Amino acid sequence: MADPTPTELTDLTRLADATAAEVRDYLSSVTEVATGRMDSTALSVLLLAVSQTLLTGARLGAVDDIVPARRFEPDAGPDPDVDPVRTSLANVLEGLDDYADVVDPLTNAKLVRGALSDDLASIAADLEHGLRHHERGDVTEALWWWQFSYLSSWGPRATAALRVLQSLLAHLRLDVDAETAADAEFDALHP
């Protein structure tokens, strides 16, 4: 987007502020789940957080390319240390963390190992990087970073994580042993 008009700049500022709020919500949710205190609600909270973040990313992907005025990205400070969150999430998701992933459904259908904890932490790192630009008041740089990393990194990771989370919840809620299913069917047919 070259030289935005005042109206476009206002719209971009609103988009950046809304994105920053969603980023904070995602970071808060993932950090809370990583504490291990959520028990049975952890997967549902993660499903909601990832879904909402993907909606935010879709907004970024739908707007014209955001190009900052500067040729080089200003230093946003040291990269966030998401390893403690990643490790804690791996502990919380033990036995559920690993999954099969496709490298790229269009260009490389090779199956690789994925880990939900890696995805969630990687998304957090990308989002937090843009948040630091936003907090310094550099709206265009924040939006550029969020948009670029949505398309290249955290969008695909969030998409994979969403599929895994939805699948986990479906299995937890729908998979029942044959006897339980037969009893429920009998009860439904013979009130």
mmCIF file of C-alpha atoms in Angstrom:
data_model
loop_
_atom_site.group_PDB
_atom_site.id
_atom_site.type_symbol
_atom_site.label_atom_id
_atom_site.label_comp_id
_atom_site.label_asym_id
_atom_site.label_seq_id
_atom_site.Cartn_x
_atom_site.Cartn_y
_atom_site.Cartn_z
ATOM 1 C CA MET A 1 0.000 0.000 0.000
ATOM 2 C CA ALA A 2 1.849 3.086 -1.242
ATOM 3 C CA ASP A 3 1.461 6.434 0.543
ATOM 4 C CA PRO A 4 -1.854 5.891 2.342
ATOM 5 C CA THR A 5 -4.400 8.714 2.416
ATOM 6 C CA PRO A 6 -5.406 10.133 5.821
ATOM 7 C CA THR A 7 -8.524 7.935 5.778
ATOM 8 C CA GLU A 8 -6.475 4.854 4.898
ATOM 9 C CA LEU A 9 -3.988 5.732 7.637
ATOM 10 C CA THR A 10 -6.831 5.927 10.164
ATOM 11 C CA ASP A 11 -8.110 2.555 8.955
ATOM 12 C CA LEU A 12 -4.613 1.072 9.242
ATOM 13 C CA THR A 13 -4.259 2.445 12.769
ATOM 14 C CA ARG A 14 -7.583 0.853 13.734
ATOM 15 C CA LEU A 15 -6.490 -2.450 12.174
ATOM 16 C CA ALA A 16 -3.168 -2.286 14.039
ATOM 17 C CA ASP A 17 -4.880 -1.519 17.355
ATOM 18 C CA ALA A 18 -7.394 -4.343 16.883
ATOM 19 C CA THR A 19 -4.607 -6.731 15.890
ATOM 20 C CA ALA A 20 -2.540 -5.737 18.932
ATOM 21 C CA ALA A 21 -5.524 -6.441 21.204
ATOM 22 C CA GLU A 22 -6.003 -9.879 19.613
ATOM 23 C CA VAL A 23 -2.286 -10.600 19.935
ATOM 24 C CA ARG A 24 -2.405 -9.770 23.644
ATOM 25 C CA ASP A 25 -5.411 -12.073 24.068
ATOM 26 C CA TYR A 26 -3.626 -14.914 22.261
ATOM 27 C CA LEU A 27 -0.460 -14.482 24.321
ATOM 28 C CA SER A 28 -2.481 -14.377 27.527
ATOM 29 C CA SER A 29 -4.465 -17.505 26.647
ATOM 30 C CA VAL A 30 -1.449 -19.551 25.609
ATOM 31 C CA THR A 31 0.504 -18.461 28.677
ATOM 32 C CA GLU A 32 -2.404 -19.382 30.955
ATOM 33 C CA VAL A 33 -2.778 -22.829 29.368
ATOM 34 C CA ALA A 34 0.984 -23.341 29.729
ATOM 35 C CA THR A 35 0.652 -22.980 33.516
ATOM 36 C CA GLY A 36 -1.140 -26.332 33.573
ATOM 37 C CA ARG A 37 -3.940 -25.030 35.801
ATOM 38 C CA MET A 38 -6.738 -25.336 33.211
ATOM 39 C CA ASP A 39 -7.210 -29.109 33.124
ATOM 40 C CA SER A 40 -10.191 -30.043 30.943
ATOM 41 C CA THR A 41 -10.688 -26.562 29.458
ATOM 42 C CA ALA A 42 -7.171 -26.195 28.032
ATOM 43 C CA LEU A 43 -7.967 -27.572 24.572
ATOM 44 C CA SER A 44 -11.113 -25.473 24.281
ATOM 45 C CA VAL A 45 -9.260 -22.306 25.302
ATOM 46 C CA LEU A 46 -6.524 -23.052 22.768
ATOM 47 C CA LEU A 47 -9.114 -23.740 20.056
ATOM 48 C CA LEU A 48 -10.740 -20.366 20.693
ATOM 49 C CA ALA A 49 -7.419 -18.506 20.898
ATOM 50 C CA VAL A 50 -6.081 -19.993 17.664
ATOM 51 C CA SER A 51 -9.399 -19.493 15.832
ATOM 52 C CA GLN A 52 -9.574 -15.839 16.862
ATOM 53 C CA THR A 53 -5.953 -15.302 15.875
ATOM 54 C CA LEU A 54 -6.609 -16.827 12.461
ATOM 55 C CA LEU A 55 -9.536 -14.447 11.975
ATOM 56 C CA THR A 56 -7.180 -11.589 12.771
ATOM 57 C CA GLY A 57 -4.653 -12.986 10.306
ATOM 58 C CA ALA A 58 -7.315 -13.314 7.614
ATOM 59 C CA ARG A 59 -8.017 -9.594 7.965
ATOM 60 C CA LEU A 60 -4.318 -8.898 7.469
ATOM 61 C CA GLY A 61 -4.153 -11.230 4.480
ATOM 62 C CA ALA A 62 -7.191 -9.597 2.876
ATOM 63 C CA VAL A 63 -5.763 -6.054 2.776
ATOM 64 C CA ASP A 64 -3.299 -4.836 0.165
ATOM 65 C CA ASP A 65 0.337 -5.425 0.980
ATOM 66 C CA ILE A 66 1.467 -3.082 3.702
ATOM 67 C CA VAL A 67 4.870 -1.638 2.886
ATOM 68 C CA PRO A 68 6.715 0.425 5.476
ATOM 69 C CA ALA A 69 8.382 3.663 4.435
ATOM 70 C CA ARG A 70 11.788 2.470 5.672
ATOM 71 C CA ARG A 71 13.731 -0.056 3.657
ATOM 72 C CA PHE A 72 15.002 -1.923 6.733
ATOM 73 C CA GLU A 73 13.130 -3.101 9.802
ATOM 74 C CA PRO A 74 14.064 -1.129 12.909
ATOM 75 C CA ASP A 75 15.401 -3.207 15.774
ATOM 76 C CA ALA A 76 12.490 -4.414 17.888
ATOM 77 C CA GLY A 77 14.830 -5.668 20.604
ATOM 78 C CA PRO A 78 15.825 -9.216 21.442
ATOM 79 C CA ASP A 79 13.651 -12.036 20.186
ATOM 80 C CA PRO A 80 11.107 -13.145 22.748
ATOM 81 C CA ASP A 81 12.087 -16.215 24.737
ATOM 82 C CA VAL A 82 9.179 -18.566 24.117
ATOM 83 C CA ASP A 83 11.064 -21.708 25.131
ATOM 84 C CA PRO A 84 9.588 -21.771 28.663
ATOM 85 C CA VAL A 85 6.065 -21.555 27.182
ATOM 86 C CA ARG A 86 6.922 -24.185 24.565
ATOM 87 C CA THR A 87 8.269 -26.554 27.227
ATOM 88 C CA SER A 88 5.300 -25.979 29.534
ATOM 89 C CA LEU A 89 2.833 -26.514 26.686
ATOM 90 C CA ALA A 90 4.620 -29.752 25.745
ATOM 91 C CA ASN A 91 4.128 -30.904 29.352
ATOM 92 C CA VAL A 92 0.452 -29.898 29.382
ATOM 93 C CA LEU A 93 -0.128 -31.593 26.011
ATOM 94 C CA GLU A 94 1.910 -34.716 26.783
ATOM 95 C CA GLY A 95 0.582 -37.598 24.708
ATOM 96 C CA LEU A 96 -1.379 -35.209 22.463
ATOM 97 C CA ASP A 97 1.394 -32.926 21.220
ATOM 98 C CA ASP A 98 2.751 -34.749 18.155
ATOM 99 C CA TYR A 99 0.872 -34.960 14.878
ATOM 100 C CA ALA A 100 1.401 -35.577 11.157
ATOM 101 C CA ASP A 101 1.631 -32.440 9.038
ATOM 102 C CA VAL A 102 1.889 -31.699 5.324
ATOM 103 C CA VAL A 103 4.791 -29.430 4.327
ATOM 104 C CA ASP A 104 2.710 -27.488 1.758
ATOM 105 C CA PRO A 105 -0.554 -28.820 0.304
ATOM 106 C CA LEU A 106 0.154 -27.151 -3.056
ATOM 107 C CA THR A 107 3.860 -27.675 -3.631
ATOM 108 C CA ASN A 108 5.073 -30.408 -1.279
ATOM 109 C CA ALA A 109 2.624 -32.978 0.082
ATOM 110 C CA LYS A 110 5.368 -34.724 2.070
ATOM 111 C CA LEU A 111 4.300 -35.714 5.585
ATOM 112 C CA VAL A 112 6.412 -34.421 8.448
ATOM 113 C CA ARG A 113 6.158 -34.470 12.237
ATOM 114 C CA GLY A 114 4.453 -31.502 13.838
ATOM 115 C CA ALA A 115 4.106 -30.550 17.477
ATOM 116 C CA LEU A 116 1.267 -28.456 18.785
ATOM 117 C CA SER A 117 3.477 -26.928 21.480
ATOM 118 C CA ASP A 118 6.024 -25.853 18.832
ATOM 119 C CA ASP A 119 3.287 -24.301 16.690
ATOM 120 C CA LEU A 120 1.665 -22.393 19.543
ATOM 121 C CA ALA A 121 5.003 -21.032 20.776
ATOM 122 C CA SER A 122 6.159 -20.113 17.269
ATOM 123 C CA ILE A 123 2.921 -18.216 16.671
ATOM 124 C CA ALA A 124 3.429 -16.390 19.968
ATOM 125 C CA ALA A 125 6.969 -15.352 18.998
ATOM 126 C CA ASP A 126 5.863 -13.967 15.623
ATOM 127 C CA LEU A 127 2.911 -12.110 17.103
ATOM 128 C CA GLU A 128 4.947 -10.680 19.965
ATOM 129 C CA HIS A 129 7.574 -9.368 17.534
ATOM 130 C CA GLY A 130 4.939 -7.280 15.764
ATOM 131 C CA LEU A 131 3.459 -6.217 19.094
ATOM 132 C CA ARG A 132 6.776 -4.667 20.109
ATOM 133 C CA HIS A 133 6.710 -2.506 16.958
ATOM 134 C CA HIS A 134 3.122 -1.506 17.740
ATOM 135 C CA GLU A 135 3.951 -0.616 21.337
ATOM 136 C CA ARG A 136 6.734 1.673 20.077
ATOM 137 C CA GLY A 137 4.108 3.456 17.965
ATOM 138 C CA ASP A 138 5.342 2.100 14.624
ATOM 139 C CA VAL A 139 1.949 1.100 13.223
ATOM 140 C CA THR A 140 3.076 0.446 9.657
ATOM 141 C CA GLU A 141 6.029 -1.701 10.734
ATOM 142 C CA ALA A 142 3.799 -3.706 13.089
ATOM 143 C CA LEU A 143 1.214 -4.298 10.395
ATOM 144 C CA TRP A 144 3.877 -5.190 7.831
ATOM 145 C CA TRP A 145 5.424 -7.701 10.226
ATOM 146 C CA TRP A 146 2.101 -9.265 11.221
ATOM 147 C CA GLN A 147 0.959 -9.486 7.589
ATOM 148 C CA PHE A 148 4.247 -10.866 6.280
ATOM 149 C CA SER A 149 4.622 -13.410 9.088
ATOM 150 C CA TYR A 150 0.940 -14.412 8.807
ATOM 151 C CA LEU A 151 1.472 -15.365 5.177
ATOM 152 C CA SER A 152 4.907 -16.923 5.666
ATOM 153 C CA SER A 153 4.948 -18.398 9.144
ATOM 154 C CA TRP A 154 2.323 -18.101 11.829
ATOM 155 C CA GLY A 155 -0.694 -18.404 9.519
ATOM 156 C CA PRO A 156 0.268 -21.885 8.297
ATOM 157 C CA ARG A 157 1.281 -22.929 11.834
ATOM 158 C CA ALA A 158 -2.006 -21.643 13.269
ATOM 159 C CA THR A 159 -3.958 -23.414 10.534
ATOM 160 C CA ALA A 160 -2.236 -26.699 11.358
ATOM 161 C CA ALA A 161 -2.746 -26.133 15.103
ATOM 162 C CA LEU A 162 -6.437 -25.375 14.598
ATOM 163 C CA ARG A 163 -6.942 -28.608 12.685
ATOM 164 C CA VAL A 164 -5.156 -30.599 15.387
ATOM 165 C CA LEU A 165 -7.092 -28.929 18.215
ATOM 166 C CA GLN A 166 -10.430 -29.486 16.476
ATOM 167 C CA SER A 167 -9.504 -33.106 15.809
ATOM 168 C CA LEU A 168 -8.435 -33.653 19.417
ATOM 169 C CA LEU A 169 -11.713 -32.245 20.725
ATOM 170 C CA ALA A 170 -13.708 -34.322 18.252
ATOM 171 C CA HIS A 171 -11.948 -37.511 19.328
ATOM 172 C CA LEU A 172 -12.319 -36.715 23.009
ATOM 173 C CA ARG A 173 -16.028 -36.032 22.683
ATOM 174 C CA LEU A 174 -17.134 -38.432 19.975
ATOM 175 C CA ASP A 175 -14.993 -41.523 20.401
ATOM 176 C CA VAL A 176 -16.809 -43.918 22.721
ATOM 177 C CA ASP A 177 -16.562 -47.637 23.178
ATOM 178 C CA ALA A 178 -19.071 -49.852 21.341
ATOM 179 C CA GLU A 179 -21.006 -50.807 24.508
ATOM 180 C CA THR A 180 -21.580 -47.173 25.504
ATOM 181 C CA ALA A 181 -22.748 -46.345 21.974
ATOM 182 C CA ALA A 182 -25.101 -49.342 21.917
ATOM 183 C CA ASP A 183 -26.572 -48.376 25.311
ATOM 184 C CA ALA A 184 -27.139 -44.801 24.146
ATOM 185 C CA GLU A 185 -28.746 -46.004 20.927
ATOM 186 C CA PHE A 186 -31.015 -48.370 22.843
ATOM 187 C CA ASP A 187 -32.003 -45.594 25.279
ATOM 188 C CA ALA A 188 -32.749 -43.219 22.390
ATOM 189 C CA LEU A 189 -34.915 -45.781 20.592
ATOM 190 C CA HIS A 190 -36.756 -47.027 23.714
ATOM 191 C CA PRO A 191 -37.743 -44.069 25.856
#
